[in-house]
Amino acid sequence: MNSENLMYHEKFDRALREMHGLFLHPRKDLVILLTGASGVGKSEITKILEKKHAAPGSRKHIQELMPVVRISAKNQQALGRFSIKDLWANALRKIKHPLVANGASVKYVPTSELWYAFELALTNMKTKYLIIDEAQHIRKVRGGDANA
């Protein structure tokens, strides 16, 4: 779905307005779950909100202000399973963190260190909103629900 060619449906438009309102008037520790059938525009809403609330001129780099960070928990592996370590490594790649610069391998970096680096980066970039798109895939991590 491409936002330039998007035909707005009443429910989509209402969901977008409500989400935008939550972004304009955030509450501490608010978690929003956006659900719906496949293809109804959930990911498109997150892309629109990311673009609308991004810092002017943001190049999505760890040393810059980045009030909205949108990552995807979608599996990148062919077997349909991925690890929480994969999620944090991909999140660090999204913000161009030095820990994963130039395609550096994270094979020997503990998962807890990747998570901490991402959390610290979000704080340093003054991130207000973390959007995890395709979050239902987190339930498919290696080790099952306990690891998720």
Coordinates of C-alpha atoms in Angstrom, one line a residue:
M1 CA 0.0 0.0 0.0
N2 CA 1.5 3.4 -1.0
S3 CA 0.3 6.4 0.9
E4 CA 0.3 8.6 -2.2
N5 CA -2.3 6.4 -3.9
L6 CA -4.3 5.6 -0.7
M7 CA -8.0 5.8 -0.9
Y8 CA -9.1 6.7 2.6
H9 CA -11.9 4.6 4.1
E10 CA -13.9 6.1 7.0
K11 CA -12.6 3.6 9.6
F12 CA -9.0 4.1 8.4
D13 CA -9.4 7.9 8.5
R14 CA -10.9 7.7 12.0
A15 CA -8.1 5.4 13.2
L16 CA -5.4 7.7 11.8
R17 CA -7.0 10.8 13.5
E18 CA -7.2 9.0 16.8
M19 CA -3.6 7.8 16.6
H20 CA -2.5 11.3 15.6
G21 CA -4.4 12.7 18.6
L22 CA -2.5 10.3 20.9
F23 CA 0.8 11.4 19.4
L24 CA -0.1 15.1 19.9
H25 CA -1.2 14.5 23.5
P26 CA 1.0 11.7 24.8
R27 CA 0.6 10.1 28.2
K28 CA 3.5 8.5 30.0
D29 CA 3.9 4.8 29.5
L30 CA 1.1 4.6 27.1
V31 CA 1.0 1.4 25.0
I32 CA -1.3 1.3 22.0
L33 CA -2.3 -1.8 20.2
L34 CA -3.5 -1.2 16.6
T35 CA -5.2 -4.3 15.3
G36 CA -7.2 -5.3 12.2
A37 CA -7.3 -7.7 9.3
S38 CA -4.5 -8.0 6.9
G39 CA -4.4 -5.2 4.3
V40 CA -6.5 -2.6 6.2
G41 CA -3.7 -0.1 6.6
K42 CA -2.2 -0.7 10.1
S43 CA 1.4 -0.4 8.8
E44 CA 0.4 2.5 6.6
I45 CA -0.9 4.4 9.6
T46 CA 2.4 3.8 11.4
K47 CA 4.4 5.0 8.4
I48 CA 2.3 8.2 8.2
L49 CA 2.7 8.9 11.9
E50 CA 6.4 8.3 11.7
K51 CA 6.8 10.7 8.8
K52 CA 4.5 13.3 10.3
H53 CA 6.2 13.4 13.7
A54 CA 9.8 13.0 12.6
A55 CA 12.3 15.7 13.5
P56 CA 12.8 18.2 10.6
G57 CA 15.7 17.0 8.5
S58 CA 16.1 13.8 10.5
R59 CA 18.4 11.3 8.8
K60 CA 17.7 8.6 11.3
H61 CA 21.1 8.5 12.8
I62 CA 22.0 7.8 16.4
Q63 CA 23.5 11.3 16.9
E64 CA 20.4 13.2 15.8
L65 CA 17.1 14.0 17.4
M66 CA 14.6 11.2 16.5
P67 CA 11.3 11.6 18.3
V68 CA 9.7 8.6 16.4
V69 CA 11.4 5.3 15.8
R70 CA 9.5 2.7 13.8
I71 CA 10.9 -0.8 13.7
S72 CA 9.5 -3.9 12.2
A73 CA 9.3 -7.2 14.0
K74 CA 8.7 -9.0 10.8
N75 CA 10.8 -12.1 10.3
Q76 CA 13.7 -11.8 7.9
Q77 CA 14.6 -15.5 7.9
A78 CA 13.3 -18.2 5.6
L79 CA 12.4 -20.7 8.3
G80 CA 9.7 -18.5 9.9
R81 CA 11.5 -18.2 13.2
F82 CA 13.7 -15.4 14.5
S83 CA 15.3 -14.4 17.8
I84 CA 14.9 -11.4 20.1
K85 CA 18.6 -10.8 19.3
D86 CA 17.6 -10.4 15.6
L87 CA 14.9 -7.9 16.6
W88 CA 17.4 -5.7 18.6
A89 CA 20.1 -6.0 16.0
N90 CA 17.6 -4.9 13.3
A91 CA 16.4 -2.0 15.6
L92 CA 20.1 -0.8 15.9
R93 CA 20.5 -1.0 12.2
K94 CA 17.4 1.1 11.7
I95 CA 18.9 4.0 13.8
K96 CA 22.4 3.4 12.3
H97 CA 24.0 2.6 15.6
P98 CA 27.8 2.3 15.6
L99 CA 27.6 -1.2 17.2
V100 CA 26.2 -2.5 13.8
A101 CA 27.9 0.0 11.5
N102 CA 29.1 -1.2 8.1
G103 CA 27.2 -4.5 8.5
A104 CA 29.2 -5.6 11.6
S105 CA 28.2 -9.0 12.9
V106 CA 26.5 -9.1 16.3
K107 CA 27.0 -12.9 16.6
Y108 CA 29.2 -12.5 19.7
V109 CA 27.4 -9.6 21.3
P110 CA 25.0 -10.6 24.1
T111 CA 21.3 -9.9 23.5
S112 CA 21.2 -7.9 26.7
E113 CA 23.9 -5.6 25.4
L114 CA 22.0 -5.0 22.1
W115 CA 18.8 -4.2 24.0
Y116 CA 20.6 -1.8 26.3
A117 CA 22.4 -0.1 23.4
F118 CA 19.0 0.4 21.7
E119 CA 17.3 1.7 24.9
L120 CA 20.2 4.1 25.6
A121 CA 20.1 5.4 22.0
L122 CA 16.4 6.1 22.2
T123 CA 17.0 8.1 25.3
N124 CA 19.9 10.1 23.7
M125 CA 17.8 10.8 20.6
K126 CA 15.0 12.1 22.8
T127 CA 12.6 9.5 21.3
K128 CA 9.0 10.0 22.4
Y129 CA 7.4 7.1 20.4
L130 CA 8.6 3.7 19.6
I131 CA 6.4 2.0 17.0
I132 CA 6.8 -1.8 16.6
D133 CA 5.2 -2.8 13.4
E134 CA 4.3 -6.4 12.8
A135 CA 4.6 -7.0 16.5
Q136 CA 2.6 -10.3 16.3
H137 CA 5.7 -11.9 14.9
I138 CA 7.4 -11.5 18.2
R139 CA 5.4 -14.5 19.4
K140 CA 7.3 -16.6 16.8
V141 CA 10.7 -16.1 18.3
R142 CA 13.0 -19.1 18.9
G143 CA 12.2 -20.4 22.4
G144 CA 8.5 -19.6 22.2
D145 CA 6.3 -17.2 24.2
A146 CA 8.7 -17.3 27.2
N147 CA 11.5 -15.6 25.2
A148 CA 9.1 -13.2 23.5

